[in-house]
Amino acid sequence: MGTVELSVQVGTPPKTLLEAVESFVIECAARGLSKNTIALNCIILRELTNFLGDKPIEDVTTDELRRFFVEKATSTSVSTAARYHNTIHRLFTFLAEDGFIPTNPMAGVKKPKVPAPVIKPLTPEQIEALIAACDAKSFVGLRDKLILLMLIDCGLRASELANLTLDDVDLENQIFLVRHGKGGKSRRVPFGKAVLAVLRAYLAKRAEVTTPNLIVTVYGDPVDRYRLRAIVTQRGEKAGVKCTTHLLRHTCAVSYLRAGGDAFSLQKLLGHSTLTMTRRYCELADSDIAEKHRLYSPADRIKNAGLEQKRRRLR
């Protein structure tokens, strides 16, 4: 990903759009945003400066910004356009709040409405096929089995799993320490006995590797999030299951709720800042409960409990 080379001096009020972008990048770093988030912001804002030109920031109008988003609507998905809106809105909010511009021109630009994605978690049979696709006798097979189990059991994001180090693993208490989750927040993530068993076997096989990262290649190099996603996709193809790292996160969430877990502990497990996404998992789990109730309704099993019983006169 690209970055913006900073030329503006810290404390100097930005006058042009490019200077404003540079000041915003400094502010993002000061807030502790991840390098990946900052890099993505730089890419988005570079496209904005290419579209508008490096003009005085007070000359940027709402109409110009709307035209930018009209162009994005024809060349990107709705979710990508919404991501652009978030970043650009934060830029001008930062400029307005710090008094660099009198008003926020993004205030009049409506955010693209992103339809809620359809969440369809894997079935138990698909999960079993996925795990069976890994030959645990080899280092790669054992490693990939561990990756899949950690994603299913802990609901980790790909970047979170890729960034785990040996120091982040607490075998005694069965806890992973995610140091840099979404938004730069850390959290403690528990794991179960199945993960523990495979993790111990994996650590024994990689005992001589000096790389601090938990997940490594056969040469001892760290496995980054992109390679991690490719591994999951490839194992899915071998098992005949369409699979991504984020689908396994969805599967973890819904399976957790179906097994009796509650929304608040799930929120902490997944590292959600709000209950919004967690509620969507709850709704999906609730629909599953409704279907199960239709199949196993206690009252429906009672003889003569329904309308088929002989009619009686009301007294």
mmCIF file of N, CA and C in Angstrom, residues 7-9 12-27 45 54-58 90-92 94-96 100-101:
data_model
loop_
_atom_site.group_PDB
_atom_site.id
_atom_site.type_symbol
_atom_site.label_atom_id
_atom_site.label_comp_id
_atom_site.label_asym_id
_atom_site.label_seq_id
_atom_site.Cartn_x
_atom_site.Cartn_y
_atom_site.Cartn_z
ATOM 1 N N SER A 7 5.635 16.464 4.316
ATOM 2 C CA SER A 7 6.500 17.623 4.138
ATOM 3 C C SER A 7 6.061 18.777 5.029
ATOM 4 N N VAL A 8 4.813 18.737 5.488
ATOM 5 C CA VAL A 8 4.317 19.802 6.348
ATOM 6 C C VAL A 8 4.907 19.661 7.752
ATOM 7 N N GLN A 9 5.271 20.751 8.359
ATOM 8 C CA GLN A 9 5.821 20.727 9.700
ATOM 9 C C GLN A 9 4.691 20.615 10.719
ATOM 10 N N THR A 12 2.109 23.470 11.920
ATOM 11 C CA THR A 12 1.848 24.456 10.872
ATOM 12 C C THR A 12 0.433 24.267 10.342
ATOM 13 N N PRO A 13 -0.432 25.290 10.368
ATOM 14 C CA PRO A 13 -1.801 25.142 9.871
ATOM 15 C C PRO A 13 -1.797 24.795 8.379
ATOM 16 N N PRO A 14 -2.494 23.747 7.988
ATOM 17 C CA PRO A 14 -2.540 23.385 6.562
ATOM 18 C C PRO A 14 -3.348 24.399 5.758
ATOM 19 N N LYS A 15 -2.866 24.719 4.567
ATOM 20 C CA LYS A 15 -3.567 25.672 3.710
ATOM 21 C C LYS A 15 -4.115 25.004 2.447
ATOM 22 N N THR A 16 -3.356 24.045 1.904
ATOM 23 C CA THR A 16 -3.805 23.367 0.701
ATOM 24 C C THR A 16 -4.335 21.979 1.048
ATOM 25 N N LEU A 17 -4.992 21.349 0.097
ATOM 26 C CA LEU A 17 -5.592 20.036 0.329
ATOM 27 C C LEU A 17 -4.522 19.006 0.668
ATOM 28 N N LEU A 18 -3.395 19.033 -0.050
ATOM 29 C CA LEU A 18 -2.337 18.063 0.225
ATOM 30 C C LEU A 18 -1.753 18.268 1.617
ATOM 31 N N GLU A 19 -1.583 19.514 2.015
ATOM 32 C CA GLU A 19 -1.100 19.791 3.365
ATOM 33 C C GLU A 19 -2.105 19.305 4.412
ATOM 34 N N ALA A 20 -3.382 19.450 4.086
ATOM 35 C CA ALA A 20 -4.432 18.977 5.002
ATOM 36 C C ALA A 20 -4.369 17.463 5.154
ATOM 37 N N VAL A 21 -4.132 16.772 4.049
ATOM 38 C CA VAL A 21 -4.011 15.316 4.088
ATOM 39 C C VAL A 21 -2.823 14.919 4.959
ATOM 40 N N GLU A 22 -1.709 15.606 4.794
ATOM 41 C CA GLU A 22 -0.516 15.300 5.583
ATOM 42 C C GLU A 22 -0.772 15.511 7.082
ATOM 43 N N SER A 23 -1.456 16.596 7.412
ATOM 44 C CA SER A 23 -1.789 16.865 8.820
ATOM 45 C C SER A 23 -2.729 15.798 9.367
ATOM 46 N N PHE A 24 -3.662 15.350 8.535
ATOM 47 C CA PHE A 24 -4.620 14.320 8.948
ATOM 48 C C PHE A 24 -3.909 12.996 9.190
ATOM 49 N N VAL A 25 -2.929 12.668 8.348
ATOM 50 C CA VAL A 25 -2.171 11.432 8.524
ATOM 51 C C VAL A 25 -1.412 11.465 9.852
ATOM 52 N N ILE A 26 -0.831 12.610 10.180
ATOM 53 C CA ILE A 26 -0.146 12.761 11.466
ATOM 54 C C ILE A 26 -1.131 12.549 12.613
ATOM 55 N N GLU A 27 -2.333 13.111 12.465
ATOM 56 C CA GLU A 27 -3.359 12.966 13.503
ATOM 57 C C GLU A 27 -3.784 11.515 13.651
ATOM 58 N N LEU A 45 -7.226 9.220 0.020
ATOM 59 C CA LEU A 45 -7.071 10.678 -0.014
ATOM 60 C C LEU A 45 -6.188 11.124 -1.182
ATOM 61 N N ASP A 54 -4.525 20.131 -5.920
ATOM 62 C CA ASP A 54 -4.031 20.633 -4.639
ATOM 63 C C ASP A 54 -4.456 22.083 -4.454
ATOM 64 N N LYS A 55 -5.735 22.271 -4.155
ATOM 65 C CA LYS A 55 -6.315 23.605 -4.037
ATOM 66 C C LYS A 55 -6.391 24.034 -2.575
ATOM 67 N N PRO A 56 -6.645 25.316 -2.304
ATOM 68 C CA PRO A 56 -6.850 25.755 -0.919
ATOM 69 C C PRO A 56 -8.011 25.006 -0.270
ATOM 70 N N ILE A 57 -7.841 24.588 0.963
ATOM 71 C CA ILE A 57 -8.854 23.739 1.597
ATOM 72 C C ILE A 57 -10.193 24.455 1.768
ATOM 73 N N GLU A 58 -10.167 25.779 1.938
ATOM 74 C CA GLU A 58 -11.436 26.494 2.104
ATOM 75 C C GLU A 58 -12.212 26.612 0.798
ATOM 76 N N ARG A 90 -13.996 12.006 7.752
ATOM 77 C CA ARG A 90 -13.130 12.196 8.924
ATOM 78 C C ARG A 90 -12.081 13.274 8.662
ATOM 79 N N LEU A 91 -11.573 13.325 7.429
ATOM 80 C CA LEU A 91 -10.593 14.364 7.072
ATOM 81 C C LEU A 91 -11.175 15.761 7.286
ATOM 82 N N PHE A 92 -12.343 16.012 6.715
ATOM 83 C CA PHE A 92 -12.918 17.354 6.796
ATOM 84 C C PHE A 92 -13.500 17.661 8.182
ATOM 85 N N PHE A 94 -11.996 16.629 10.895
ATOM 86 C CA PHE A 94 -10.761 17.010 11.581
ATOM 87 C C PHE A 94 -10.398 18.464 11.278
ATOM 88 N N LEU A 95 -10.505 18.857 10.004
ATOM 89 C CA LEU A 95 -10.154 20.229 9.614
ATOM 90 C C LEU A 95 -11.113 21.250 10.234
ATOM 91 N N ALA A 96 -12.403 20.895 10.276
ATOM 92 C CA ALA A 96 -13.396 21.821 10.839
ATOM 93 C C ALA A 96 -13.261 21.934 12.354
ATOM 94 N N PHE A 100 -9.438 24.807 10.963
ATOM 95 C CA PHE A 100 -8.714 25.095 9.729
ATOM 96 C C PHE A 100 -9.659 25.516 8.602
ATOM 97 N N ILE A 101 -10.935 25.099 8.691
ATOM 98 C CA ILE A 101 -11.967 25.514 7.744
ATOM 99 C C ILE A 101 -13.206 25.902 8.542
#
